[in-house]
């Protein structure tokens, strides 16, 4: 008999996400992903100054902050045919690169780790043995017996207060937790260290972007942060040195903490290399231009499509092939909800038809989410670090190939293992590592430009709206930490006529389309084992492996939908 | 000896320090933190022991609710430095519910929240992030099937104090920008009459959030606020009046375009649309990310993110004044005004020419005395 | 035979010229404050500082002048009285208003004869007083923002939760242009009436005397 479970809210993500799933024979047989919040920013943008749009869109998300500013200014630049100065390209690469590193560190330690690491078990660890293991996997200096004893004592004292705060009521002791106590203690110590490290590494955003979250130096046509070796109010040698130090620390953290931890945790969970595969189609729009030539050839992470897990065949990605469905979303299209629309023609007419709150279950037979269903050539696509790394790996980008092969060799796993929950988590680590290493190169190039007297950061040619054509439209892309992101803008009479964003979590979290095809979350959950329907930690593992960017919920009920399993806390 | 007297007043009692140490916190870090917090609250140093005591006492339960938000304020909280998020969570407060960081999910997370609401009724600090949608009975934001409106009202009812963080919770923010598609409202609008302290900003400055929490812990009451419920210690002055570039403003030195020489030299960003002169916030003094920088320092004008309705009133962001209602996006108040003045002059010029050629005497003919 | 009438008492004339001076000074400095030009890096003349100083000083002078004139509406002669600004309260006033309006719009040939304001002008001045009071209110409310809790903020700051300070700024700016439009109109109309009415409209506001045919009044 199938049971329907609901997880709502899904925590440790951005936004409001709810998962409903049917469980039969200890496995998920059907799943529905629903976003339960709507703000209507696309509607709010209509009629405004296109140069202002990036401030609005950046607030799509405060966790993957910066990314929607990037896509937005690129969309306007594409529409108005603006070429940005080389310094702006480098500053943007640095900001995007650091966003990738910091966001992945936060995700791995603070949003994802607690699905794999049991904090209560860490209290039983032997600090000496922990130190031994830590030193065997990394040169990270904070690895003495005393250090781990201190961390353990601090958490023990905390636990003894009986008030666990954010750690209470979790799935501690669940049979799905497989790590030995010592590895759990390493994970816990690094959870706390990462909390410090992330706020330091992101100071790169403060220096180049004024603050984080929501840096404010993006501009249509370039960046507003001046560079000038002879000014105290611009990026000068002193600031370059500061950034370099922060980049180096970030890289050290990724190389000596993040990657070793990933490789230490993974062997205990190798079964997850066979779970959570999903739709098997991958889309990457590519990013990090390596020179200032127009077009997409210079992108470090290449643009491309992989269909049906076929790594031998990377196809070209053409943004005109993207459509969005609202068949199962709380919107209506003026020409019928069963037809997909390209974002230029996209509509955001919200029409809530779900149950009136408070409710127990959504009506998953009709519309059930605030997320639309994007499709490429009518196929659901997965986006994210896995898609990005796979496209780069299959295209033969040397740095990516070397890093992926190293991870696979260390774990003694075939490339096919990448199509999984574990593969997604590993690909994110590879992504962070490569970005952490590339960042210093971009900083060198920026310093080199400055040294040669190239100080331009903004192209003012088309800044004045009087210079714009009456009508224009553009596509802005970005490989955000969570995957391929696209913004489409239509400008008429110097105002925004239409604005549509297809964000990574729309690709991944979208509901079924007009043909009944599941979105990547839903597809990835099928077959996931559920040891205890009242504590579905397995759902969190797979959903978190995508690094969702909306707030969610998961619950369980029986096959006929007549009986709800109430989860009682004793 | 005066000096001895003041030193003994400032010293934190030894037993507090010992208890702090037994919890694995470095004694010097704690003293440093107490001093910094006291300074952040603009209190005399004699308050250091009181602050220390407030921090040492039993951790205050805190419930963090998130509605129509981008989680930017939660992220800002993770960047906190005085104290850090780790110190806050482990040592200073008991964070009972916070979706972005909590380990529990789904039903168990909701259980934790409901337990806290009951157990600490009348004692917890409620922190709210994000606007609250009112359209369609609140269906535009639900958590565990419950509408944001309902969960907010329930949580506010039992809170000792409510802190609205970020511009969405304090004034509706981005979701409430015209045309406000989801009927988004602020905390004060949903629960009028409740004791709410507003900490706007997009996102909130973590320093101001921690200073407010510590203020409550120290004095057992909320800080003094302005007309909009914003603490005076953080929103009592305009950005413009504290700005590091104010000298250039007064001198008449302005950046004309981004990246020009004046811009690189750090001249005033007034002409590039900076909203510092109309925005109350302490960005110039506390800055962001441990005091590294803030928008004007990084060459971009302020966008006024701590003022209510700033998405509508402060935009276009690269212009000094808002768009004139009913006119095109390029029509500034000055262009319209010059047009108006020119039209008036032209109209009267025509009137004048016509009047010159006008025949007859306007005075009543019968009343004009003709003299030979 | 024309008679010489003492129409504009000295407080009226002084207030008129101070107002005129203030409006010119406030418009020039206000325009600069709203859209300054850069002086570059070589000189440091504290230009914006001076502009703002003159603007605030002129603002205080304008406040005193306008308030004195309003006070004089209750003290001065009948030309200065507040009743003079509400000409359409009497049947004769209404009749003269129509006559004057028709003259201005080329639909009538006769003008009304007043020793004080003509009724259309008086109505316009009523509107101008409203605009001046708005400028004073919005100006001092915005000025008060530099010192929250200070006198001006306590007196006028309550307006901001009701009307956002950016719209207040826009209004302050827009009304300046309306006053500039009025300024053009005012000079033209005075010139026109000086010629057509032949009663010393222009010189009257300096000397106070107007030349009136007693039969007209």
mmCIF file of N, CA, C and O in Angstrom, chain B residues 227 236 238 241 246 249-254 256 267 270-271 275 277-278 280 308 312-314 320-322 333-334 337-338 340-341 344-345 348 351-352 354-355 358 362-363 367 369, chain C residues 1 33 36 38-41 43-44 46-49 52 103-104 106 108-111 113 146 148 153 157-158 164-167 169 173 177-178 181 184-185 188 192 196-197 216:
data_model
loop_
_atom_site.group_PDB
_atom_site.id
_atom_site.type_symbol
_atom_site.label_atom_id
_atom_site.label_comp_id
_atom_site.label_asym_id
_atom_site.label_seq_id
_atom_site.Cartn_x
_atom_site.Cartn_y
_atom_site.Cartn_z
ATOM 1 N N UNK B 227 9.881 57.745 14.015
ATOM 2 C CA UNK B 227 8.462 57.642 13.670
ATOM 3 C C UNK B 227 8.119 56.337 12.961
ATOM 4 O O UNK B 227 6.977 55.909 12.946
ATOM 5 N N UNK B 236 19.100 57.023 13.065
ATOM 6 C CA UNK B 236 18.862 58.365 13.579
ATOM 7 C C UNK B 236 19.475 59.480 12.754
ATOM 8 O O UNK B 236 19.293 60.651 13.074
ATOM 9 N N UNK B 238 20.848 60.755 8.568
ATOM 10 C CA UNK B 238 20.884 60.433 7.148
ATOM 11 C C UNK B 238 22.274 59.952 6.740
ATOM 12 O O UNK B 238 23.281 60.400 7.294
ATOM 13 N N UNK B 241 24.565 62.788 5.868
ATOM 14 C CA UNK B 241 25.148 63.601 6.927
ATOM 15 C C UNK B 241 26.336 62.932 7.606
ATOM 16 O O UNK B 241 26.999 63.551 8.436
ATOM 17 N N UNK B 246 31.020 63.542 1.874
ATOM 18 C CA UNK B 246 30.254 64.765 2.078
ATOM 19 C C UNK B 246 31.076 66.008 1.737
ATOM 20 O O UNK B 246 30.545 66.989 1.211
ATOM 21 N N UNK B 249 30.748 66.789 -1.750
ATOM 22 C CA UNK B 249 29.409 67.332 -2.054
ATOM 23 C C UNK B 249 29.399 68.829 -1.792
ATOM 24 O O UNK B 249 29.005 69.627 -2.649
ATOM 25 N N UNK B 250 29.834 69.220 -0.616
ATOM 26 C CA UNK B 250 29.794 70.630 -0.254
ATOM 27 C C UNK B 250 30.713 71.469 -1.142
ATOM 28 O O UNK B 250 30.425 72.622 -1.433
ATOM 29 N N UNK B 251 31.803 70.838 -1.560
ATOM 30 C CA UNK B 251 32.756 71.585 -2.387
ATOM 31 C C UNK B 251 32.281 71.714 -3.825
ATOM 32 O O UNK B 251 32.839 72.491 -4.589
ATOM 33 N N UNK B 252 31.265 70.948 -4.199
ATOM 34 C CA UNK B 252 30.811 70.996 -5.588
ATOM 35 C C UNK B 252 31.626 70.113 -6.504
ATOM 36 O O UNK B 252 31.807 70.412 -7.670
ATOM 37 N N UNK B 253 32.111 68.983 -5.958
ATOM 38 C CA UNK B 253 32.907 68.058 -6.774
ATOM 39 C C UNK B 253 32.127 66.763 -6.956
ATOM 40 O O UNK B 253 31.888 66.032 -5.979
ATOM 41 N N UNK B 254 31.733 66.494 -8.195
ATOM 42 C CA UNK B 254 30.848 65.356 -8.449
ATOM 43 C C UNK B 254 31.391 64.458 -9.552
ATOM 44 O O UNK B 254 31.967 64.932 -10.520
ATOM 45 N N UNK B 256 30.669 62.483 -12.776
ATOM 46 C CA UNK B 256 29.659 62.698 -13.821
ATOM 47 C C UNK B 256 29.251 61.389 -14.467
ATOM 48 O O UNK B 256 28.092 61.201 -14.823
ATOM 49 N N UNK B 267 34.873 61.267 -5.750
ATOM 50 C CA UNK B 267 34.010 62.437 -5.608
ATOM 51 C C UNK B 267 32.576 62.002 -5.335
ATOM 52 O O UNK B 267 32.213 60.842 -5.486
ATOM 53 N N UNK B 270 26.311 62.164 -6.040
ATOM 54 C CA UNK B 270 24.992 62.817 -6.094
ATOM 55 C C UNK B 270 24.387 62.823 -7.495
ATOM 56 O O UNK B 270 23.233 62.482 -7.700
ATOM 57 N N UNK B 271 25.212 63.183 -8.473
ATOM 58 C CA UNK B 271 24.684 63.320 -9.834
ATOM 59 C C UNK B 271 24.461 61.974 -10.500
ATOM 60 O O UNK B 271 23.871 61.905 -11.571
ATOM 61 N N UNK B 275 21.029 58.231 -3.287
ATOM 62 C CA UNK B 275 19.892 58.593 -2.444
ATOM 63 C C UNK B 275 20.293 58.780 -0.982
ATOM 64 O O UNK B 275 19.445 58.771 -0.096
ATOM 65 N N UNK B 277 21.067 61.465 0.542
ATOM 66 C CA UNK B 277 20.447 62.631 1.192
ATOM 67 C C UNK B 277 19.025 62.384 1.680
ATOM 68 O O UNK B 277 18.485 63.214 2.393
ATOM 69 N N UNK B 278 18.391 61.280 1.276
ATOM 70 C CA UNK B 278 17.022 61.053 1.742
ATOM 71 C C UNK B 278 16.882 59.748 2.495
ATOM 72 O O UNK B 278 15.772 59.256 2.681
ATOM 73 N N UNK B 280 17.797 57.352 5.832
ATOM 74 C CA UNK B 280 18.266 57.263 7.217
ATOM 75 C C UNK B 280 18.829 55.872 7.461
ATOM 76 O O UNK B 280 18.100 54.885 7.429
ATOM 77 N N UNK B 308 10.868 53.299 3.551
ATOM 78 C CA UNK B 308 9.667 52.581 3.124
ATOM 79 C C UNK B 308 9.332 52.890 1.664
ATOM 80 O O UNK B 308 9.477 54.028 1.226
ATOM 81 N N UNK B 312 9.746 52.097 -5.229
ATOM 82 C CA UNK B 312 8.974 53.018 -6.061
ATOM 83 C C UNK B 312 9.442 54.466 -5.908
ATOM 84 O O UNK B 312 9.532 55.185 -6.885
ATOM 85 N N UNK B 313 9.759 54.870 -4.673
ATOM 86 C CA UNK B 313 10.076 56.288 -4.473
ATOM 87 C C UNK B 313 11.521 56.622 -4.828
ATOM 88 O O UNK B 313 11.805 57.748 -5.202
ATOM 89 N N UNK B 314 12.427 55.658 -4.679
ATOM 90 C CA UNK B 314 13.839 55.951 -4.932
ATOM 91 C C UNK B 314 14.249 55.603 -6.367
ATOM 92 O O UNK B 314 15.362 55.899 -6.779
ATOM 93 N N UNK B 320 18.161 61.592 -9.587
ATOM 94 C CA UNK B 320 17.982 62.178 -8.265
ATOM 95 C C UNK B 320 16.542 62.093 -7.785
ATOM 96 O O UNK B 320 16.260 61.841 -6.626
ATOM 97 N N UNK B 321 15.607 62.380 -8.699
ATOM 98 C CA UNK B 321 14.207 62.489 -8.280
ATOM 99 C C UNK B 321 13.371 61.374 -8.910
ATOM 100 O O UNK B 321 13.742 60.832 -9.946
ATOM 101 N N UNK B 322 12.255 61.052 -8.286
ATOM 102 C CA UNK B 322 11.397 60.021 -8.870
ATOM 103 C C UNK B 322 10.825 60.470 -10.213
ATOM 104 O O UNK B 322 10.850 61.652 -10.544
ATOM 105 N N UNK B 333 11.734 66.111 -13.764
ATOM 106 C CA UNK B 333 10.995 67.278 -13.288
ATOM 107 C C UNK B 333 11.535 68.542 -13.935
ATOM 108 O O UNK B 333 10.785 69.446 -14.294
ATOM 109 N N UNK B 334 12.865 68.596 -14.136
ATOM 110 C CA UNK B 334 13.451 69.797 -14.715
ATOM 111 C C UNK B 334 13.064 69.979 -16.177
ATOM 112 O O UNK B 334 12.749 71.070 -16.613
ATOM 113 N N UNK B 337 9.645 71.134 -16.219
ATOM 114 C CA UNK B 337 9.577 72.503 -15.717
ATOM 115 C C UNK B 337 10.057 73.515 -16.738
ATOM 116 O O UNK B 337 9.411 74.544 -16.975
ATOM 117 N N UNK B 338 11.172 73.204 -17.411
ATOM 118 C CA UNK B 338 11.680 74.123 -18.425
ATOM 119 C C UNK B 338 10.657 74.237 -19.555
ATOM 120 O O UNK B 338 10.367 75.328 -20.058
ATOM 121 N N UNK B 340 7.491 73.873 -19.272
ATOM 122 C CA UNK B 340 6.364 74.649 -18.755
ATOM 123 C C UNK B 340 6.675 76.147 -18.819
ATOM 124 O O UNK B 340 5.874 76.959 -19.305
ATOM 125 N N UNK B 341 7.885 76.506 -18.346
ATOM 126 C CA UNK B 341 8.259 77.918 -18.331
ATOM 127 C C UNK B 341 8.328 78.456 -19.753
ATOM 128 O O UNK B 341 7.848 79.555 -20.049
ATOM 129 N N UNK B 344 4.897 78.944 -21.118
ATOM 130 C CA UNK B 344 4.269 80.132 -20.543
ATOM 131 C C UNK B 344 4.788 81.389 -21.243
ATOM 132 O O UNK B 344 4.017 82.251 -21.672
ATOM 133 N N UNK B 345 6.100 81.468 -21.386
ATOM 134 C CA UNK B 345 6.702 82.641 -22.019
ATOM 135 C C UNK B 345 6.180 82.791 -23.437
ATOM 136 O O UNK B 345 5.799 83.891 -23.864
ATOM 137 N N UNK B 348 2.579 84.023 -23.537
ATOM 138 C CA UNK B 348 2.399 85.434 -23.232
ATOM 139 C C UNK B 348 2.997 86.321 -24.311
ATOM 140 O O UNK B 348 2.524 87.431 -24.544
ATOM 141 N N UNK B 351 0.349 86.508 -26.690
ATOM 142 C CA UNK B 351 -0.703 87.331 -26.117
ATOM 143 C C UNK B 351 -0.322 88.806 -26.215
ATOM 144 O O UNK B 351 -1.134 89.668 -26.572
ATOM 145 N N UNK B 352 0.953 89.066 -25.941
ATOM 146 C CA UNK B 352 1.430 90.444 -25.946
ATOM 147 C C UNK B 352 1.360 91.047 -27.341
ATOM 148 O O UNK B 352 0.900 92.175 -27.526
ATOM 149 N N UNK B 354 -0.541 90.092 -29.763
ATOM 150 C CA UNK B 354 -1.958 90.263 -30.101
ATOM 151 C C UNK B 354 -2.515 91.513 -29.414
ATOM 152 O O UNK B 354 -3.258 92.295 -30.010
ATOM 153 N N UNK B 355 -2.114 91.724 -28.158
ATOM 154 C CA UNK B 355 -2.634 92.864 -27.405
ATOM 155 C C UNK B 355 -2.174 94.190 -28.004
ATOM 156 O O UNK B 355 -2.891 95.180 -27.992
ATOM 157 N N UNK B 358 -4.239 95.227 -30.739
ATOM 158 C CA UNK B 358 -5.641 95.261 -30.381
ATOM 159 C C UNK B 358 -6.190 96.674 -30.574
ATOM 160 O O UNK B 358 -5.572 97.635 -30.127
ATOM 161 N N UNK B 362 -9.601 99.893 -23.967
ATOM 162 C CA UNK B 362 -10.336 98.965 -23.102
ATOM 163 C C UNK B 362 -11.180 99.677 -22.064
ATOM 164 O O UNK B 362 -12.081 99.092 -21.502
ATOM 165 N N UNK B 363 -10.872 100.931 -21.833
ATOM 166 C CA UNK B 363 -11.666 101.633 -20.823
ATOM 167 C C UNK B 363 -13.035 101.949 -21.409
ATOM 168 O O UNK B 363 -13.166 102.202 -22.614
ATOM 169 N N UNK B 367 -16.464 106.693 -20.316
ATOM 170 C CA UNK B 367 -15.775 107.286 -19.169
ATOM 171 C C UNK B 367 -14.492 108.007 -19.564
ATOM 172 O O UNK B 367 -13.829 108.596 -18.711
ATOM 173 N N UNK B 369 -12.402 110.841 -20.964
ATOM 174 C CA UNK B 369 -12.571 112.266 -21.240
ATOM 175 C C UNK B 369 -11.613 112.650 -22.366
ATOM 176 O O UNK B 369 -10.389 112.451 -22.241
ATOM 177 N N UNK C 1 -10.347 113.534 -14.894
ATOM 178 C CA UNK C 1 -9.235 113.963 -14.046
ATOM 179 C C UNK C 1 -8.758 112.797 -13.186
ATOM 180 O O UNK C 1 -9.547 112.175 -12.481
ATOM 181 N N UNK C 33 21.211 73.223 -6.494
ATOM 182 C CA UNK C 33 21.216 72.120 -5.533
ATOM 183 C C UNK C 33 20.631 70.864 -6.178
ATOM 184 O O UNK C 33 21.125 69.761 -5.984
ATOM 185 N N UNK C 36 23.535 70.133 -9.742
ATOM 186 C CA UNK C 36 24.767 70.928 -9.684
ATOM 187 C C UNK C 36 25.664 70.646 -10.881
ATOM 188 O O UNK C 36 25.551 69.598 -11.498
ATOM 189 N N UNK C 38 29.716 70.309 -12.033
ATOM 190 C CA UNK C 38 30.974 70.007 -11.355
ATOM 191 C C UNK C 38 31.995 71.085 -11.612
ATOM 192 O O UNK C 38 32.030 71.674 -12.677
ATOM 193 N N UNK C 39 32.821 71.293 -10.616
ATOM 194 C CA UNK C 39 33.894 72.262 -10.776
ATOM 195 C C UNK C 39 35.229 71.573 -10.983
ATOM 196 O O UNK C 39 36.243 72.223 -11.127
ATOM 197 N N UNK C 40 35.203 70.233 -10.964
ATOM 198 C CA UNK C 40 36.456 69.514 -11.149
ATOM 199 C C UNK C 40 37.277 69.522 -9.883
ATOM 200 O O UNK C 40 36.818 69.952 -8.829
ATOM 201 N N UNK C 41 38.517 69.067 -10.009
ATOM 202 C CA UNK C 41 39.318 68.855 -8.807
ATOM 203 C C UNK C 41 40.227 69.999 -8.449
ATOM 204 O O UNK C 41 40.727 70.076 -7.335
ATOM 205 N N UNK C 43 39.870 73.266 -7.963
ATOM 206 C CA UNK C 43 39.483 74.329 -7.029
ATOM 207 C C UNK C 43 38.560 73.760 -5.970
ATOM 208 O O UNK C 43 37.887 72.777 -6.174
ATOM 209 N N UNK C 44 38.549 74.406 -4.836
ATOM 210 C CA UNK C 44 37.648 73.974 -3.779
ATOM 211 C C UNK C 44 36.920 75.186 -3.227
ATOM 212 O O UNK C 44 37.245 75.709 -2.182
ATOM 213 N N UNK C 46 33.866 75.453 -2.218
ATOM 214 C CA UNK C 46 32.787 75.170 -1.287
ATOM 215 C C UNK C 46 31.462 75.634 -1.900
ATOM 216 O O UNK C 46 30.591 76.200 -1.241
ATOM 217 N N UNK C 47 31.327 75.389 -3.227
ATOM 218 C CA UNK C 47 30.220 75.973 -3.966
ATOM 219 C C UNK C 47 28.862 75.472 -3.482
ATOM 220 O O UNK C 47 27.945 76.257 -3.223
ATOM 221 N N UNK C 48 28.733 74.147 -3.346
ATOM 222 C CA UNK C 48 27.444 73.619 -2.898
ATOM 223 C C UNK C 48 27.134 74.115 -1.490
ATOM 224 O O UNK C 48 26.001 74.428 -1.159
ATOM 225 N N UNK C 49 28.160 74.211 -0.678
ATOM 226 C CA UNK C 49 27.967 74.702 0.683
ATOM 227 C C UNK C 49 27.381 76.112 0.680
ATOM 228 O O UNK C 49 26.419 76.400 1.373
ATOM 229 N N UNK C 52 23.793 76.169 -0.647
ATOM 230 C CA UNK C 52 22.847 75.712 0.361
ATOM 231 C C UNK C 52 22.679 76.776 1.448
ATOM 232 O O UNK C 52 21.576 77.013 1.915
ATOM 233 N N UNK C 103 -11.518 89.908 -21.049
ATOM 234 C CA UNK C 103 -10.535 90.775 -21.705
ATOM 235 C C UNK C 103 -9.244 89.993 -21.998
ATOM 236 O O UNK C 103 -8.713 90.031 -23.099
ATOM 237 N N UNK C 104 -8.781 89.290 -21.027
ATOM 238 C CA UNK C 104 -7.528 88.533 -21.176
ATOM 239 C C UNK C 104 -7.639 87.502 -22.285
ATOM 240 O O UNK C 104 -6.677 87.178 -22.937
ATOM 241 N N UNK C 106 -9.464 87.674 -24.965
ATOM 242 C CA UNK C 106 -9.881 88.295 -26.219
ATOM 243 C C UNK C 106 -11.359 88.086 -26.523
ATOM 244 O O UNK C 106 -11.780 88.084 -27.652
ATOM 245 N N UNK C 108 -13.690 89.787 -24.741
ATOM 246 C CA UNK C 108 -14.385 91.015 -24.352
ATOM 247 C C UNK C 108 -13.432 92.177 -24.534
ATOM 248 O O UNK C 108 -12.203 91.977 -24.606
ATOM 249 N N UNK C 109 -13.947 93.374 -24.611
ATOM 250 C CA UNK C 109 -13.083 94.514 -24.891
ATOM 251 C C UNK C 109 -12.808 95.400 -23.697
ATOM 252 O O UNK C 109 -11.937 96.257 -23.744
ATOM 253 N N UNK C 110 -13.562 95.258 -22.637
ATOM 254 C CA UNK C 110 -13.409 96.172 -21.518
ATOM 255 C C UNK C 110 -12.696 95.528 -20.345
ATOM 256 O O UNK C 110 -12.820 94.323 -20.097
ATOM 257 N N UNK C 111 -11.945 96.351 -19.625
ATOM 258 C CA UNK C 111 -11.313 95.870 -18.409
ATOM 259 C C UNK C 111 -12.027 96.485 -17.215
ATOM 260 O O UNK C 111 -12.696 97.513 -17.353
ATOM 261 N N UNK C 113 -11.919 98.253 -13.551
ATOM 262 C CA UNK C 113 -10.999 99.227 -12.980
ATOM 263 C C UNK C 113 -10.949 99.070 -11.480
ATOM 264 O O UNK C 113 -11.949 99.128 -10.818
ATOM 265 N N UNK C 146 18.015 67.031 8.530
ATOM 266 C CA UNK C 146 19.426 66.924 8.932
ATOM 267 C C UNK C 146 19.550 66.731 10.442
ATOM 268 O O UNK C 146 20.571 66.291 10.941
ATOM 269 N N UNK C 148 17.123 65.029 13.057
ATOM 270 C CA UNK C 148 15.909 64.410 13.583
ATOM 271 C C UNK C 148 15.751 64.747 15.063
ATOM 272 O O UNK C 148 16.717 64.724 15.823
ATOM 273 N N UNK C 153 12.234 69.297 12.467
ATOM 274 C CA UNK C 153 11.788 67.910 12.336
ATOM 275 C C UNK C 153 10.593 67.653 13.246
ATOM 276 O O UNK C 153 9.626 66.998 12.850
ATOM 277 N N UNK C 157 8.162 67.152 10.623
ATOM 278 C CA UNK C 157 8.581 65.814 10.202
ATOM 279 C C UNK C 157 7.469 64.786 10.178
ATOM 280 O O UNK C 157 7.572 63.769 9.505
ATOM 281 N N UNK C 158 6.362 65.072 10.871
ATOM 282 C CA UNK C 158 5.262 64.108 10.899
ATOM 283 C C UNK C 158 4.706 63.834 9.513
ATOM 284 O O UNK C 158 4.053 62.840 9.264
ATOM 285 N N UNK C 164 6.064 60.482 1.247
ATOM 286 C CA UNK C 164 7.480 60.135 1.224
ATOM 287 C C UNK C 164 8.355 61.334 0.867
ATOM 288 O O UNK C 164 7.962 62.173 0.056
ATOM 289 N N UNK C 165 9.503 61.407 1.477
ATOM 290 C CA UNK C 165 10.337 62.598 1.285
ATOM 291 C C UNK C 165 10.786 62.783 -0.165
ATOM 292 O O UNK C 165 11.040 63.891 -0.593
ATOM 293 N N UNK C 166 10.848 61.694 -0.930
ATOM 294 C CA UNK C 166 11.213 61.846 -2.340
ATOM 295 C C UNK C 166 10.115 62.570 -3.121
ATOM 296 O O UNK C 166 10.386 63.367 -4.000
ATOM 297 N N UNK C 167 8.853 62.260 -2.824
ATOM 298 C CA UNK C 167 7.757 62.952 -3.506
ATOM 299 C C UNK C 167 7.672 64.402 -3.033
ATOM 300 O O UNK C 167 7.300 65.297 -3.772
ATOM 301 N N UNK C 169 10.259 66.147 -2.256
ATOM 302 C CA UNK C 169 11.310 66.782 -3.023
ATOM 303 C C UNK C 169 10.827 67.104 -4.441
ATOM 304 O O UNK C 169 11.050 68.190 -4.967
ATOM 305 N N UNK C 173 10.378 70.791 -6.095
ATOM 306 C CA UNK C 173 11.006 71.062 -7.373
ATOM 307 C C UNK C 173 9.975 71.537 -8.395
ATOM 308 O O UNK C 173 10.176 72.532 -9.080
ATOM 309 N N UNK C 177 9.016 75.429 -10.540
ATOM 310 C CA UNK C 177 8.768 75.719 -11.958
ATOM 311 C C UNK C 177 7.430 76.417 -12.140
ATOM 312 O O UNK C 177 7.303 77.292 -12.998
ATOM 313 N N UNK C 178 6.444 76.063 -11.330
ATOM 314 C CA UNK C 178 5.164 76.775 -11.416
ATOM 315 C C UNK C 178 5.364 78.241 -11.044
ATOM 316 O O UNK C 178 4.820 79.141 -11.676
ATOM 317 N N UNK C 181 6.913 80.005 -13.820
ATOM 318 C CA UNK C 181 5.870 80.286 -14.817
ATOM 319 C C UNK C 181 5.047 81.493 -14.404
ATOM 320 O O UNK C 181 4.774 82.394 -15.205
ATOM 321 N N UNK C 184 6.893 84.847 -14.996
ATOM 322 C CA UNK C 184 6.820 85.333 -16.377
ATOM 323 C C UNK C 184 5.461 85.992 -16.607
ATOM 324 O O UNK C 184 5.369 87.119 -17.119
ATOM 325 N N UNK C 185 4.417 85.315 -16.220
ATOM 326 C CA UNK C 185 3.048 85.787 -16.370
ATOM 327 C C UNK C 185 2.861 87.138 -15.673
ATOM 328 O O UNK C 185 2.320 88.094 -16.228
ATOM 329 N N UNK C 188 4.582 90.043 -17.387
ATOM 330 C CA UNK C 188 3.869 90.362 -18.619
ATOM 331 C C UNK C 188 2.547 91.068 -18.317
ATOM 332 O O UNK C 188 2.232 92.100 -18.915
ATOM 333 N N UNK C 192 1.307 94.708 -19.446
ATOM 334 C CA UNK C 192 0.121 94.859 -20.274
ATOM 335 C C UNK C 192 -0.844 95.861 -19.637
ATOM 336 O O UNK C 192 -1.342 96.778 -20.296
ATOM 337 N N UNK C 196 -2.364 99.340 -20.837
ATOM 338 C CA UNK C 196 -3.776 99.412 -21.175
ATOM 339 C C UNK C 196 -4.589 100.161 -20.121
ATOM 340 O O UNK C 196 -5.524 100.871 -20.424
ATOM 341 N N UNK C 197 -4.209 99.978 -18.874
ATOM 342 C CA UNK C 197 -5.010 100.559 -17.802
ATOM 343 C C UNK C 197 -4.559 101.991 -17.504
ATOM 344 O O UNK C 197 -5.305 102.773 -16.961
ATOM 345 N N UNK C 216 -14.082 105.516 -12.342
ATOM 346 C CA UNK C 216 -13.938 104.075 -12.582
ATOM 347 C C UNK C 216 -14.221 103.252 -11.329
ATOM 348 O O UNK C 216 -14.563 102.077 -11.406
#
